[in-house]
Amino acid sequence: MPPLDLFSSQEFWTAVIVALVGGGGVGAIIGAISSRRKDTADIAAQACDILTDSVIKPLREQVDEQAGQIEHLEKQQRKYFALAEYTRRLFHWLQQFCEVVDPDFLERHPKPHLPDELRADIAPETFSR
């Protein structure tokens, strides 16, 4: 029998199947596939842990830090707006005082013009859209 005819013979394939089943070949193949899947799952779990530790955790820390900075800036902004409102009321009060004490004072010393870039923050009621 020439070697190429070996693969076409029914006896050869019967012997191979009997050897695989009887010798534990099928069990070995199933075990190898199961082991490979488990190894793949372990590798995927390790990759997920690495990704979490090296990328996601630092990003969460950065977001938390930025949230704290934003909160601080919003607090500073509220203080700035309160200060601007107080200063504006104080100067309106001083304007009325000057009109009572020296009615010509404001003609000699006119009130400075509020810059347009500050108008929306300082005097929003005078801001034209």
XYZ file of C-alpha atoms in Angstrom:
129
model
C 0.000 0.000 0.000
C 1.558 3.323 -1.028
C 1.754 5.982 1.737
C -0.846 8.300 0.163
C -3.395 5.524 0.134
C -2.989 5.216 3.889
C -5.229 8.222 4.599
C -7.915 6.918 2.309
C -8.124 3.500 3.940
C -10.951 2.743 6.294
C -8.744 0.645 8.539
C -6.379 3.544 9.180
C -9.102 5.879 10.300
C -10.722 3.185 12.434
C -7.396 2.561 14.143
C -6.873 6.308 14.718
C -10.351 6.773 16.210
C -10.004 3.702 18.452
C -6.571 4.916 19.597
C -7.850 8.397 20.379
C -10.912 7.229 22.271
C -9.297 4.274 23.983
C -5.993 5.986 24.734
C -7.541 9.081 26.242
C -6.822 11.255 23.237
C -10.301 12.798 23.209
C -10.052 13.489 26.922
C -6.676 15.107 26.386
C -8.075 17.315 23.617
C -11.064 18.327 25.750
C -8.740 18.978 28.693
C -6.445 21.100 26.531
C -9.374 23.153 25.210
C -10.778 23.628 28.729
C -7.366 24.567 30.069
C -6.872 27.032 27.242
C -10.230 28.669 27.948
C -9.371 28.915 31.641
C -5.984 30.409 30.801
C -7.669 32.889 28.480
C -10.122 33.852 31.219
C -7.252 34.289 33.691
C -5.349 36.438 31.217
C -8.453 38.531 30.574
C -8.985 38.981 34.329
C -5.357 40.020 34.777
C -5.641 42.473 31.875
C -8.780 43.933 33.434
C -7.002 44.325 36.794
C -4.019 45.987 35.120
C -6.311 48.308 33.184
C -8.207 49.203 36.357
C -5.046 49.855 38.383
C -3.071 51.708 35.744
C -5.731 53.646 33.842
C -9.148 53.774 35.479
C -8.043 54.337 39.082
C -5.750 57.304 38.217
C -8.506 58.787 36.061
C -11.000 58.509 38.928
C -8.496 60.161 41.277
C -7.962 62.952 38.739
C -11.719 63.466 38.349
C -12.134 63.607 42.145
C -9.304 66.142 42.411
C -10.797 68.264 39.635
C -14.201 68.119 41.341
C -12.555 69.531 44.475
C -10.887 72.283 42.445
C -14.182 73.164 40.758
C -15.917 73.324 44.127
C -13.176 75.643 45.430
C -13.432 77.885 42.339
C -17.224 78.058 42.643
C -16.845 79.099 46.291
C -14.343 81.799 45.267
C -16.727 82.954 42.535
C -19.600 83.291 45.023
C -17.344 85.359 47.304
C -16.307 87.538 44.340
C -19.932 88.164 43.353
C -20.844 89.010 46.955
C -17.905 91.419 47.141
C -18.864 93.048 43.833
C -22.467 93.433 44.994
C -21.366 94.960 48.314
C -18.946 97.360 46.604
C -21.609 98.427 44.127
C -24.141 99.107 46.911
C -21.518 100.986 48.908
C -20.711 103.266 45.977
C -24.400 103.919 45.280
C -24.731 104.883 48.937
C -21.693 107.163 48.629
C -23.182 108.736 45.491
C -26.339 109.636 47.424
C -24.199 110.969 50.279
C -22.211 113.156 47.891
C -25.439 114.514 46.344
C -26.625 115.545 49.801
C -23.335 117.023 51.060
C -22.114 118.666 47.856
C -24.639 118.584 44.989
C -22.007 119.763 42.458
C -19.465 117.080 43.408
C -20.645 114.564 40.797
C -20.547 117.232 38.090
C -16.914 117.990 38.946
C -16.036 114.302 39.467
C -18.254 112.064 37.295
C -18.653 108.436 38.175
C -16.346 106.170 36.090
C -17.912 104.110 33.333
C -18.371 100.372 34.042
C -16.358 98.412 31.426
C -18.534 96.294 29.122
C -16.552 93.117 29.883
C -17.537 93.443 33.561
C -21.125 94.517 33.026
C -22.585 90.983 32.820
C -20.994 90.040 36.168
C -21.242 93.307 38.106
C -24.486 94.799 36.803
C -26.414 92.103 34.912
C -29.595 94.191 34.977
C -27.900 96.750 32.693
C -26.496 94.132 30.327
C -28.150 94.308 26.902
C -28.242 91.100 24.904
